Amino acid sequence: MMILFIDYLVDVSEGKFTDKITVRTLVNNVAIFLGTYQQLPNQRISKEDSTALFNYAKGECATTHGLTTDARGKPIADGVDVRLLQKELWSEKDPIVSTRMRLQVSVFIGISAATASHPGTIVESSCWEGSNEALIYKDLVFTIFPPLQCSNLLPSIGDTALQTVPSKSAMLALKLRFNLLKCHRKEEGYYTDTVIQTERLEELGLCLVTNFLIMALQDQAFEVVHNLDDLERLMANATTPINLSIKASMKKVPVLRNYEGRTKAISATKALTYNALYFQLVKLGIRAGFEERLNPYCLRHMGANNMDESAAVSAEQRRQVMGHEVTSRIFSSSYLSPLVRADLMGVAMGRQESLDAVRAIGRMSLNADKKAPIALSVEGTARIWKLPEIQELLAIQDKAKLACFTVHGTKIEDAKGTPEGVVYLGAYRDVRNTFRRHQKALFLDERDQWFARQDTRLMEGLNKKPPTNQCLKN
């Protein structure tokens, strides 16, 4: 039945090189079909059947219908191209009505060019149409670095190593987590982290941190930062690195989103699709005067080539970032850090690489706080004893204890080794083990909440401070 469907695809599809589509296009369409089909309830296709379909498409079907293997070239963008695209994107003549959509296209260009990310890790993949899976706010971590912990890498004279000098102002950095990696989309715990820091370039659109920050503020995604004034207050008063907390209601919301229906309003929940992004990039390339067609993969190829030429990114990390087969699965899964320890934006833009933020975010002591809980709070312990599960086990333990007292007197030790004593000991262990399980989970939750609320505590402290003029009067 599916083979007939593949034949149908060939009959109704029109090619670019000839009247028929190419073998590569057919294979891609089969992949999209399989990805969509398997999202339907109770619909699964075995690996053997999938392989057989691909083999049919590339073999018998291609031969029968006379499909060509011609392919377009693979144009590769570079830093100059990216700057031209950003300039065109923000020109007054740009026909994109929505400023948010301009921001989103700008952000995609920057991410893809710097990280060589597969488009499906950032926007909704055409192979997973309708899944609404894309980069979400949970994948974004904004970190404020106070002035004393910021530094700028300055090249020194001759062969002397780069020197670190203190910075006079706080810095905002962004860590992006890519969970939807090619070939590892549904693999739990398989992801890569990339650090982007605030750019000092004057060209519009080239600072990813600023663009992501604008979108987060538009969406009211932060817990305590509602505008730039709030952010400035935190940055001016932070004494240790602080992560900006994201609202729980926003954590699963896609950052880049589609238009709502046929309107020019941006949807509140629907992820930007690959096809919509492709259409915007093609139009942008045409308006910029590019002869070759601009598509998302031109930017991915740019990032890949930049990483290949950079000594800062190892071959193993490049494979990991791009979702390619690694040389050693043990090393890749158990030892290789998911954090890409390179200034990929610096590599992409051809400027001096700055690894300050990357190194800082990679440290376990980044936001160390000795005031964080070291044991479960009294309130947390009281909550555990009130849990229905614990209450039920305590009732069983009390019943077993009463049986011991009835048969062996008022000392539990006298029931040791007896049937009643064995029942009591089992009930006691059930209470203890269940309590410890909840205790561990609740303690870890309290620790997580403590670190997640660092910006909230700082803002609350600032709000309690009297105005400066009142301080002077006192």
GROMACS .gro file of C-alpha atoms in nm:
model
  474
    1MET     CA    1   0.000   0.000   0.000
    2MET     CA    2   0.280   0.240   0.091
    3ILE     CA    3   0.468   0.151  -0.226
    4LEU     CA    4   0.161   0.259  -0.425
    5PHE     CA    5   0.165   0.585  -0.232
    6ILE     CA    6   0.530   0.644  -0.330
    7ASP     CA    7   0.436   0.587  -0.696
    8TYR     CA    8   0.151   0.834  -0.649
    9LEU     CA    9   0.394   1.095  -0.510
   10VAL     CA   10   0.608   1.064  -0.823
   11ASP     CA   11   0.307   1.098  -1.054
   12VAL     CA   12   0.166   1.415  -0.893
   13SER     CA   13   0.494   1.593  -0.813
   14GLU     CA   14   0.663   1.836  -1.051
   15GLY     CA   15   1.042   1.860  -1.066
   16LYS     CA   16   1.273   2.162  -1.097
   17PHE     CA   17   1.530   2.009  -1.334
   18THR     CA   18   1.291   1.793  -1.539
   19ASP     CA   19   0.919   1.716  -1.538
   20LYS     CA   20   0.986   1.453  -1.271
   21ILE     CA   21   1.120   1.513  -0.921
   22THR     CA   22   1.473   1.396  -0.839
   23VAL     CA   23   1.561   1.084  -0.643
   24ARG     CA   24   1.678   1.303  -0.353
   25THR     CA   25   1.347   1.491  -0.342
   26LEU     CA   26   1.154   1.164  -0.345
   27VAL     CA   27   1.364   1.024  -0.059
   28ASN     CA   28   1.307   1.344   0.141
   29ASN     CA   29   0.932   1.321   0.079
   30VAL     CA   30   0.931   0.960   0.198
   31ALA     CA   31   1.114   1.068   0.515
   32ILE     CA   32   0.856   1.343   0.578
   33PHE     CA   33   0.573   1.096   0.520
   34LEU     CA   34   0.719   0.838   0.763
   35GLY     CA   35   0.779   1.102   1.029
   36THR     CA   36   0.423   1.232   1.000
   37TYR     CA   37   0.267   0.884   0.981
   38GLN     CA   38   0.436   0.766   1.300
   39GLN     CA   39   0.291   1.058   1.494
   40LEU     CA   40  -0.058   0.917   1.440
   41PRO     CA   41  -0.206   0.716   1.730
   42ASN     CA   42  -0.106   0.348   1.728
   43GLN     CA   43   0.082   0.381   1.398
   44ARG     CA   44   0.434   0.240   1.396
   45ILE     CA   45   0.661   0.134   1.111
   46SER     CA   46   0.945  -0.106   1.181
   47LYS     CA   47   1.301  -0.014   1.091
   48GLU     CA   48   1.308  -0.295   0.834
   49ASP     CA   49   0.993  -0.165   0.660
   50SER     CA   50   1.129   0.192   0.660
   51THR     CA   51   1.454   0.074   0.504
   52ALA     CA   52   1.260  -0.122   0.242
   53LEU     CA   53   1.060   0.191   0.147
   54PHE     CA   54   1.375   0.400   0.108
   55ASN     CA   55   1.539   0.126  -0.098
   56TYR     CA   56   1.233   0.110  -0.324
   57ALA     CA   57   1.235   0.488  -0.370
   58LYS     CA   58   1.605   0.493  -0.459
   59GLY     CA   59   1.599   0.175  -0.663
   60GLU     CA   60   1.302   0.027  -0.848
   61CYS     CA   61   1.081   0.338  -0.832
   62ALA     CA   62   1.360   0.569  -0.953
   63THR     CA   63   1.442   0.333  -1.241
   64THR     CA   64   1.080   0.273  -1.345
   65HIS     CA   65   0.991   0.643  -1.356
   66GLY     CA   66   1.327   0.759  -1.491
   67LEU     CA   67   1.404   0.992  -1.202
   68THR     CA   68   1.718   1.203  -1.226
   69THR     CA   69   1.993   1.220  -0.967
   70ASP     CA   70   2.077   1.583  -1.056
   71ALA     CA   71   2.115   1.811  -0.759
   72ARG     CA   72   2.154   2.180  -0.695
   73GLY     CA   73   2.485   2.312  -0.574
   74LYS     CA   74   2.536   2.376  -0.206
   75PRO     CA   75   2.600   2.749  -0.169
   76ILE     CA   76   2.770   2.846   0.156
   77ALA     CA   77   2.714   3.183   0.323
   78ASP     CA   78   2.985   3.363   0.521
   79GLY     CA   79   3.013   3.652   0.768
   80VAL     CA   80   2.985   3.917   0.495
   81ASP     CA   81   2.669   3.753   0.360
   82VAL     CA   82   2.515   3.744   0.708
   83ARG     CA   83   2.582   4.115   0.759
   84LEU     CA   84   2.425   4.195   0.420
   85LEU     CA   85   2.119   3.985   0.507
   86GLN     CA   86   2.076   4.156   0.844
   87LYS     CA   87   2.108   4.498   0.680
   88GLU     CA   88   1.845   4.408   0.420
   89LEU     CA   89   1.620   4.253   0.685
   90TRP     CA   90   1.610   4.575   0.885
   91SER     CA   91   1.590   4.815   0.591
   92GLU     CA   92   1.285   5.037   0.555
   93LYS     CA   93   1.193   4.865   0.229
   94ASP     CA   94   1.166   4.522   0.389
   95PRO     CA   95   0.810   4.393   0.328
   96ILE     CA   96   0.785   4.190   0.651
   97VAL     CA   97   0.516   4.378   0.839
   98SER     CA   98   0.569   4.205   1.174
   99THR     CA   99   0.871   4.329   1.370
  100ARG     CA  100   0.857   4.005   1.568
  101MET     CA  101   0.893   3.800   1.250
  102ARG     CA  102   1.194   4.010   1.150
  103LEU     CA  103   1.348   3.938   1.490
  104GLN     CA  104   1.280   3.567   1.449
  105VAL     CA  105   1.436   3.548   1.104
  106SER     CA  106   1.733   3.748   1.233
  107VAL     CA  107   1.774   3.513   1.527
  108PHE     CA  108   1.758   3.203   1.308
  109ILE     CA  109   2.025   3.344   1.075
  110GLY     CA  110   2.252   3.409   1.371
  111ILE     CA  111   2.201   3.075   1.545
  112SER     CA  112   2.234   2.865   1.232
  113ALA     CA  113   2.539   3.052   1.103
  114ALA     CA  114   2.717   3.026   1.439
  115THR     CA  115   2.622   2.676   1.554
  116ALA     CA  116   2.551   2.490   1.227
  117SER     CA  117   2.234   2.367   1.396
  118HIS     CA  118   1.993   2.154   1.198
  119PRO     CA  119   1.685   2.371   1.124
  120GLY     CA  120   1.464   2.114   1.299
  121THR     CA  121   1.636   2.185   1.632
  122ILE     CA  122   1.526   2.549   1.619
  123VAL     CA  123   1.191   2.549   1.436
  124GLU     CA  124   0.929   2.280   1.374
  125SER     CA  125   1.077   2.025   1.134
  126SER     CA  126   0.879   1.940   0.821
  127CYS     CA  127   0.937   1.573   0.911
  128TRP     CA  128   0.756   1.638   1.240
  129GLU     CA  129   0.479   1.858   1.106
  130GLY     CA  130   0.214   1.928   1.367
  131SER     CA  131   0.435   1.826   1.660
  132ASN     CA  132   0.497   2.189   1.768
  133GLU     CA  133   0.847   2.078   1.873
  134ALA     CA  134   1.105   2.354   1.850
  135LEU     CA  135   1.340   2.562   2.064
  136ILE     CA  136   1.141   2.656   2.376
  137TYR     CA  137   1.197   2.903   2.659
  138LYS     CA  138   1.305   2.621   2.889
  139ASP     CA  139   1.609   2.582   2.660
  140LEU     CA  140   1.720   2.942   2.725
  141VAL     CA  141   1.928   3.043   3.028
  142PHE     CA  142   2.017   3.411   3.062
  143THR     CA  143   2.305   3.473   3.305
  144ILE     CA  144   2.413   3.805   3.453
  145PHE     CA  145   2.785   3.832   3.528
  146PRO     CA  146   2.870   4.109   3.777
  147PRO     CA  147   3.148   4.355   3.687
  148LEU     CA  148   3.415   4.194   3.903
  149GLN     CA  149   3.365   3.859   3.732
  150CYS     CA  150   3.355   3.996   3.378
  151SER     CA  151   3.669   4.031   3.172
  152ASN     CA  152   3.763   4.108   2.816
  153LEU     CA  153   4.026   3.908   2.632
  154LEU     CA  154   4.269   4.150   2.473
  155PRO     CA  155   4.545   4.040   2.234
  156SER     CA  156   4.888   4.123   2.367
  157ILE     CA  157   5.201   4.209   2.174
  158GLY     CA  158   5.405   3.936   2.008
  159ASP     CA  159   5.363   3.574   2.111
  160THR     CA  160   5.259   3.649   2.468
  161ALA     CA  161   4.938   3.477   2.574
  162LEU     CA  162   4.612   3.669   2.589
  163GLN     CA  163   4.571   3.872   2.907
  164THR     CA  164   4.255   3.909   3.114
  165VAL     CA  165   4.158   4.254   3.242
  166PRO     CA  166   3.865   4.345   3.468
  167SER     CA  167   3.550   4.486   3.312
  168LYS     CA  168   3.373   4.793   3.454
  169SER     CA  169   3.021   4.680   3.365
  170ALA     CA  170   2.810   4.371   3.411
  171MET     CA  171   2.761   4.132   3.120
  172LEU     CA  172   2.461   3.930   3.002
  173ALA     CA  173   2.524   3.591   2.841
  174LEU     CA  174   2.287   3.330   2.702
  175LYS     CA  175   2.313   2.952   2.705
  176LEU     CA  176   2.111   2.771   2.438
  177ARG     CA  177   2.028   2.404   2.485
  178PHE     CA  178   1.953   2.206   2.169
  179ASN     CA  179   1.746   1.899   2.262
  180LEU     CA  180   1.608   1.809   1.918
  181LEU     CA  181   1.938   1.700   1.766
  182LYS     CA  182   1.943   1.523   1.434
  183CYS     CA  183   1.941   1.141   1.477
  184HIS     CA  184   1.895   1.184   1.854
  185ARG     CA  185   1.561   1.364   1.867
  186LYS     CA  186   1.396   1.132   2.117
  187GLU     CA  187   1.709   1.033   2.309
  188GLU     CA  188   1.671   1.133   2.672
  189GLY     CA  189   1.968   1.332   2.799
  190TYR     CA  190   2.127   1.382   2.456
  191TYR     CA  191   2.173   1.754   2.396
  192THR     CA  192   2.432   2.025   2.336
  193ASP     CA  193   2.476   2.361   2.510
  194THR     CA  194   2.608   2.666   2.329
  195VAL     CA  195   2.701   2.993   2.502
  196ILE     CA  196   2.638   3.326   2.328
  197GLN     CA  197   2.753   3.652   2.481
  198THR     CA  198   2.653   4.010   2.416
  199GLU     CA  199   2.808   4.141   2.095
  200ARG     CA  200   2.973   4.480   2.070
  201LEU     CA  201   2.912   4.503   1.698
  202GLU     CA  202   2.701   4.794   1.584
  203GLU     CA  203   2.527   4.614   1.297
  204LEU     CA  204   2.160   4.550   1.361
  205GLY     CA  205   2.058   4.195   1.434
  206LEU     CA  206   2.402   4.049   1.503
  207CYS     CA  207   2.361   4.029   1.880
  208LEU     CA  208   2.165   3.713   1.953
  209VAL     CA  209   2.149   3.787   2.326
  210THR     CA  210   1.977   4.121   2.261
  211ASN     CA  211   1.731   3.970   2.012
  212PHE     CA  212   1.637   3.681   2.241
  213LEU     CA  213   1.603   3.927   2.531
  214ILE     CA  214   1.365   4.148   2.332
  215MET     CA  215   1.144   3.851   2.243
  216ALA     CA  216   1.142   3.727   2.605
  217LEU     CA  217   1.040   4.072   2.728
  218GLN     CA  218   0.768   4.093   2.462
  219ASP     CA  219   0.634   3.757   2.577
  220GLN     CA  220   0.666   3.849   2.948
  221ALA     CA  221   0.860   3.525   2.992
  222PHE     CA  222   1.067   3.625   3.298
  223GLU     CA  223   0.955   3.594   3.658
  224VAL     CA  224   1.094   3.926   3.784
  225VAL     CA  225   1.235   4.109   3.481
  226HIS     CA  226   0.945   4.285   3.309
  227ASN     CA  227   1.137   4.560   3.130
  228LEU     CA  228   1.488   4.690   3.068
  229ASP     CA  229   1.479   4.896   3.390
  230ASP     CA  230   1.436   4.576   3.594
  231LEU     CA  231   1.725   4.416   3.409
  232GLU     CA  232   1.949   4.718   3.465
  233ARG     CA  233   1.874   4.714   3.838
  234LEU     CA  234   1.972   4.348   3.864
  235MET     CA  235   2.286   4.396   3.659
  236ALA     CA  236   2.391   4.698   3.865
  237ASN     CA  237   2.342   4.523   4.199
  238ALA     CA  238   2.441   4.162   4.131
  239THR     CA  239   2.753   4.051   4.321
  240THR     CA  240   2.755   3.692   4.194
  241PRO     CA  241   2.641   3.536   3.864
  242ILE     CA  242   2.261   3.514   3.854
  243ASN     CA  243   2.032   3.325   3.615
  244LEU     CA  244   1.710   3.497   3.511
  245SER     CA  245   1.420   3.269   3.600
  246ILE     CA  246   1.156   3.183   3.339
  247LYS     CA  247   0.787   3.161   3.429
  248ALA     CA  248   0.662   2.803   3.460
  249SER     CA  249   0.378   2.885   3.218
  250MET     CA  250   0.630   2.992   2.951
  251LYS     CA  251   0.888   2.714   2.973
  252LYS     CA  252   0.728   2.496   2.705
  253VAL     CA  253   0.632   2.783   2.473
  254PRO     CA  254   0.829   2.795   2.143
  255VAL     CA  255   1.049   3.104   2.118
  256LEU     CA  256   1.014   3.138   1.740
  257ARG     CA  257   0.648   3.124   1.643
  258ASN     CA  258   0.427   3.122   1.335
  259TYR     CA  259   0.172   3.369   1.211
  260GLU     CA  260  -0.180   3.310   1.344
  261GLY     CA  261  -0.378   3.177   1.050
  262ARG     CA  262  -0.379   3.420   0.758
  263THR     CA  263  -0.320   3.723   0.978
  264LYS     CA  264   0.009   3.902   1.048
  265ALA     CA  265  -0.030   3.846   1.422
  266ILE     CA  266   0.219   3.608   1.583
  267SER     CA  267   0.068   3.300   1.746
  268ALA     CA  268   0.104   3.266   2.122
  269THR     CA  269   0.178   2.893   2.111
  270LYS     CA  270   0.242   2.761   1.756
  271ALA     CA  271   0.606   2.706   1.663
  272LEU     CA  272   0.750   2.861   1.348
  273THR     CA  273   0.755   2.590   1.082
  274TYR     CA  274   1.041   2.504   0.850
  275ASN     CA  275   0.831   2.583   0.542
  276ALA     CA  276   0.737   2.930   0.674
  277LEU     CA  277   1.102   3.002   0.759
  278TYR     CA  278   1.220   2.874   0.420
  279PHE     CA  279   0.977   3.109   0.243
  280GLN     CA  280   1.101   3.409   0.444
  281LEU     CA  281   1.469   3.329   0.374
  282VAL     CA  282   1.416   3.278   0.002
  283LYS     CA  283   1.243   3.618  -0.023
  284LEU     CA  284   1.518   3.780   0.185
  285GLY     CA  285   1.790   3.639  -0.041
  286ILE     CA  286   1.610   3.765  -0.352
  287ARG     CA  287   1.570   4.114  -0.205
  288ALA     CA  288   1.938   4.116  -0.107
  289GLY     CA  289   2.025   4.047  -0.473
  290PHE     CA  290   2.171   3.699  -0.423
  291GLU     CA  291   2.192   3.497  -0.745
  292GLU     CA  292   2.170   3.161  -0.569
  293ARG     CA  293   1.871   3.064  -0.361
  294LEU     CA  294   1.914   3.132   0.011
  295ASN     CA  295   1.782   2.855   0.234
  296PRO     CA  296   1.841   2.742   0.594
  297TYR     CA  297   2.111   2.495   0.489
  298CYS     CA  298   2.330   2.771   0.339
  299LEU     CA  299   2.370   2.899   0.695
  300ARG     CA  300   2.417   2.550   0.844
  301HIS     CA  301   2.693   2.485   0.588
  302MET     CA  302   2.854   2.815   0.690
  303GLY     CA  303   2.863   2.715   1.057
  304ALA     CA  304   2.997   2.370   0.974
  305ASN     CA  305   3.283   2.508   0.766
  306ASN     CA  306   3.367   2.767   1.031
  307MET     CA  307   3.390   2.498   1.297
  308ASP     CA  308   3.599   2.281   1.069
  309GLU     CA  309   3.849   2.564   1.024
  310SER     CA  310   3.855   2.666   1.391
  311ALA     CA  311   4.108   2.509   1.625
  312ALA     CA  312   3.872   2.581   1.917
  313VAL     CA  313   3.624   2.308   1.815
  314SER     CA  314   3.739   1.947   1.810
  315ALA     CA  315   3.625   1.707   1.539
  316GLU     CA  316   3.432   1.509   1.802
  317GLN     CA  317   3.247   1.818   1.923
  318ARG     CA  318   3.168   1.919   1.565
  319ARG     CA  319   3.008   1.580   1.505
  320GLN     CA  320   2.817   1.612   1.831
  321VAL     CA  321   2.682   1.960   1.752
  322MET     CA  322   2.578   1.865   1.399
  323GLY     CA  323   2.421   1.533   1.498
  324HIS     CA  324   2.662   1.325   1.292
  325GLU     CA  325   2.790   0.979   1.383
  326VAL     CA  326   3.058   1.002   1.653
  327THR     CA  327   3.383   0.803   1.645
  328SER     CA  328   3.344   0.677   2.003
  329ARG     CA  329   3.002   0.640   2.159
  330ILE     CA  330   3.151   0.578   2.505
  331PHE     CA  331   3.357   0.898   2.495
  332SER     CA  332   3.074   1.099   2.340
  333SER     CA  333   2.800   0.984   2.579
  334SER     CA  334   3.001   0.953   2.901
  335TYR     CA  335   3.291   1.196   2.888
  336LEU     CA  336   3.247   1.461   2.620
  337SER     CA  337   3.089   1.772   2.771
  338PRO     CA  338   2.758   1.877   2.611
  339LEU     CA  339   2.880   2.236   2.647
  340VAL     CA  340   3.056   2.350   2.330
  341ARG     CA  341   3.367   2.521   2.469
  342ALA     CA  342   3.414   2.767   2.186
  343ASP     CA  343   3.296   3.115   2.095
  344LEU     CA  344   3.101   3.003   1.788
  345MET     CA  345   2.957   3.350   1.723
  346GLY     CA  346   3.308   3.493   1.723
  347VAL     CA  347   3.419   3.228   1.474
  348ALA     CA  348   3.118   3.298   1.251
  349MET     CA  349   3.164   3.676   1.251
  350GLY     CA  350   3.540   3.663   1.207
  351ARG     CA  351   3.622   3.852   1.526
  352GLN     CA  352   3.857   3.771   1.814
  353GLU     CA  353   3.717   3.476   2.008
  354SER     CA  354   3.623   3.549   2.370
  355LEU     CA  355   3.586   3.246   2.594
  356ASP     CA  356   3.515   3.423   2.923
  357ALA     CA  357   3.143   3.348   2.933
  358VAL     CA  358   3.190   2.994   2.800
  359ARG     CA  359   3.446   2.909   3.066
  360ALA     CA  360   3.242   3.068   3.344
  361ILE     CA  361   2.917   2.894   3.251
  362GLY     CA  362   3.104   2.564   3.228
  363ARG     CA  363   3.214   2.585   3.591
  364MET     CA  364   3.026   2.400   3.864
  365SER     CA  365   3.088   2.699   4.093
  366LEU     CA  366   2.919   2.945   3.855
  367ASN     CA  367   2.639   3.042   4.094
  368ALA     CA  368   2.765   2.873   4.412
  369ASP     CA  369   2.578   2.994   4.720
  370LYS     CA  370   2.673   2.884   5.072
  371LYS     CA  371   2.335   3.002   5.195
  372ALA     CA  372   2.162   2.732   4.993
  373PRO     CA  373   1.985   2.459   5.195
  374ILE     CA  374   2.208   2.174   5.315
  375ALA     CA  375   1.921   1.971   5.464
  376LEU     CA  376   1.546   1.948   5.426
  377SER     CA  377   1.362   2.229   5.602
  378VAL     CA  378   1.141   2.172   5.907
  379GLU     CA  379   0.839   2.269   5.698
  380GLY     CA  380   0.938   2.016   5.431
  381THR     CA  381   0.973   1.738   5.690
  382ALA     CA  382   0.629   1.820   5.833
  383ARG     CA  383   0.479   1.801   5.484
  384ILE     CA  384   0.618   1.451   5.435
  385TRP     CA  385   0.463   1.319   5.757
  386LYS     CA  386   0.125   1.450   5.640
  387LEU     CA  387   0.136   1.270   5.305
  388PRO     CA  388  -0.149   1.013   5.263
  389GLU     CA  389   0.104   0.747   5.162
  390ILE     CA  390   0.304   0.797   5.484
  391GLN     CA  391  -0.013   0.813   5.698
  392GLU     CA  392  -0.131   0.482   5.554
  393LEU     CA  393   0.203   0.313   5.625
  394LEU     CA  394   0.211   0.455   5.978
  395ALA     CA  395  -0.133   0.306   6.042
  396ILE     CA  396  -0.003  -0.037   5.931
  397GLN     CA  397   0.303   0.007   6.155
  398ASP     CA  398   0.087   0.104   6.456
  399LYS     CA  399  -0.132  -0.202   6.399
  400ALA     CA  400   0.175  -0.428   6.384
  401LYS     CA  401   0.314  -0.263   6.701
  402LEU     CA  402  -0.015  -0.323   6.884
  403ALA     CA  403   0.000  -0.691   6.785
  404CYS     CA  404   0.353  -0.713   6.931
  405PHE     CA  405   0.241  -0.550   7.256
  406THR     CA  406  -0.060  -0.783   7.284
  407VAL     CA  407   0.147  -1.099   7.246
  408HIS     CA  408   0.491  -1.006   7.385
  409GLY     CA  409   0.440  -0.715   7.624
  410THR     CA  410   0.530  -0.350   7.598
  411LYS     CA  411   0.884  -0.394   7.465
  412ILE     CA  412   0.927  -0.430   7.089
  413GLU     CA  413   1.264  -0.601   7.148
  414ASP     CA  414   1.083  -0.897   7.307
  415ALA     CA  415   0.904  -0.960   6.973
  416LYS     CA  416   1.229  -0.987   6.777
  417GLY     CA  417   1.232  -1.296   6.554
  418THR     CA  418   0.865  -1.376   6.613
  419PRO     CA  419   0.600  -1.362   6.338
  420GLU     CA  420   0.458  -1.044   6.493
  421GLY     CA  421   0.804  -0.891   6.515
  422VAL     CA  422   0.878  -0.971   6.150
  423VAL     CA  423   0.555  -0.800   6.041
  424TYR     CA  424   0.637  -0.495   6.254
  425LEU     CA  425   0.994  -0.476   6.122
  426GLY     CA  426   0.866  -0.488   5.762
  427ALA     CA  427   0.615  -0.209   5.833
  428TYR     CA  428   0.885   0.001   6.003
  429ARG     CA  429   1.119  -0.036   5.704
  430ASP     CA  430   0.839   0.059   5.464
  431VAL     CA  431   0.781   0.383   5.657
  432ARG     CA  432   1.153   0.458   5.675
  433ASN     CA  433   1.226   0.390   5.307
  434THR     CA  434   0.921   0.583   5.186
  435PHE     CA  435   1.007   0.878   5.409
  436ARG     CA  436   1.367   0.884   5.284
  437ARG     CA  437   1.252   0.871   4.922
  438HIS     CA  438   1.026   1.172   4.971
  439GLN     CA  439   1.291   1.344   5.183
  440LYS     CA  440   1.552   1.319   4.909
  441ALA     CA  441   1.313   1.437   4.637
  442LEU     CA  442   1.182   1.730   4.844
  443PHE     CA  443   1.532   1.836   4.950
  444LEU     CA  444   1.651   1.842   4.589
  445ASP     CA  445   1.341   2.041   4.496
  446GLU     CA  446   1.412   2.294   4.771
  447ARG     CA  447   1.770   2.328   4.645
  448ASP     CA  448   1.650   2.377   4.287
  449GLN     CA  449   1.397   2.637   4.400
  450TRP     CA  450   1.664   2.821   4.597
  451PHE     CA  451   1.895   2.860   4.298
  452ALA     CA  452   1.602   2.929   4.062
  453ARG     CA  453   1.492   3.222   4.281
  454GLN     CA  454   1.826   3.403   4.303
  455ASP     CA  455   1.703   3.688   4.083
  456THR     CA  456   1.373   3.700   4.274
  457ARG     CA  457   1.547   3.736   4.611
  458LEU     CA  458   1.776   4.008   4.477
  459MET     CA  459   1.482   4.202   4.328
  460GLU     CA  460   1.280   4.167   4.650
  461GLY     CA  461   1.576   4.304   4.844
  462LEU     CA  462   1.608   4.599   4.607
  463ASN     CA  463   1.236   4.674   4.633
  464LYS     CA  464   1.262   4.686   5.014
  465LYS     CA  465   1.541   4.944   5.004
  466PRO     CA  466   1.422   5.300   5.072
  467PRO     CA  467   1.476   5.557   4.795
  468THR     CA  468   1.815   5.727   4.785
  469ASN     CA  469   1.680   6.065   4.901
  470GLN     CA  470   1.517   5.898   5.205
  471CYS     CA  471   1.851   5.733   5.292
  472LEU     CA  472   2.018   6.076   5.284
  473LYS     CA  473   1.755   6.222   5.516
  474ASN     CA  474   1.808   5.945   5.768
   0.00000   0.00000   0.00000
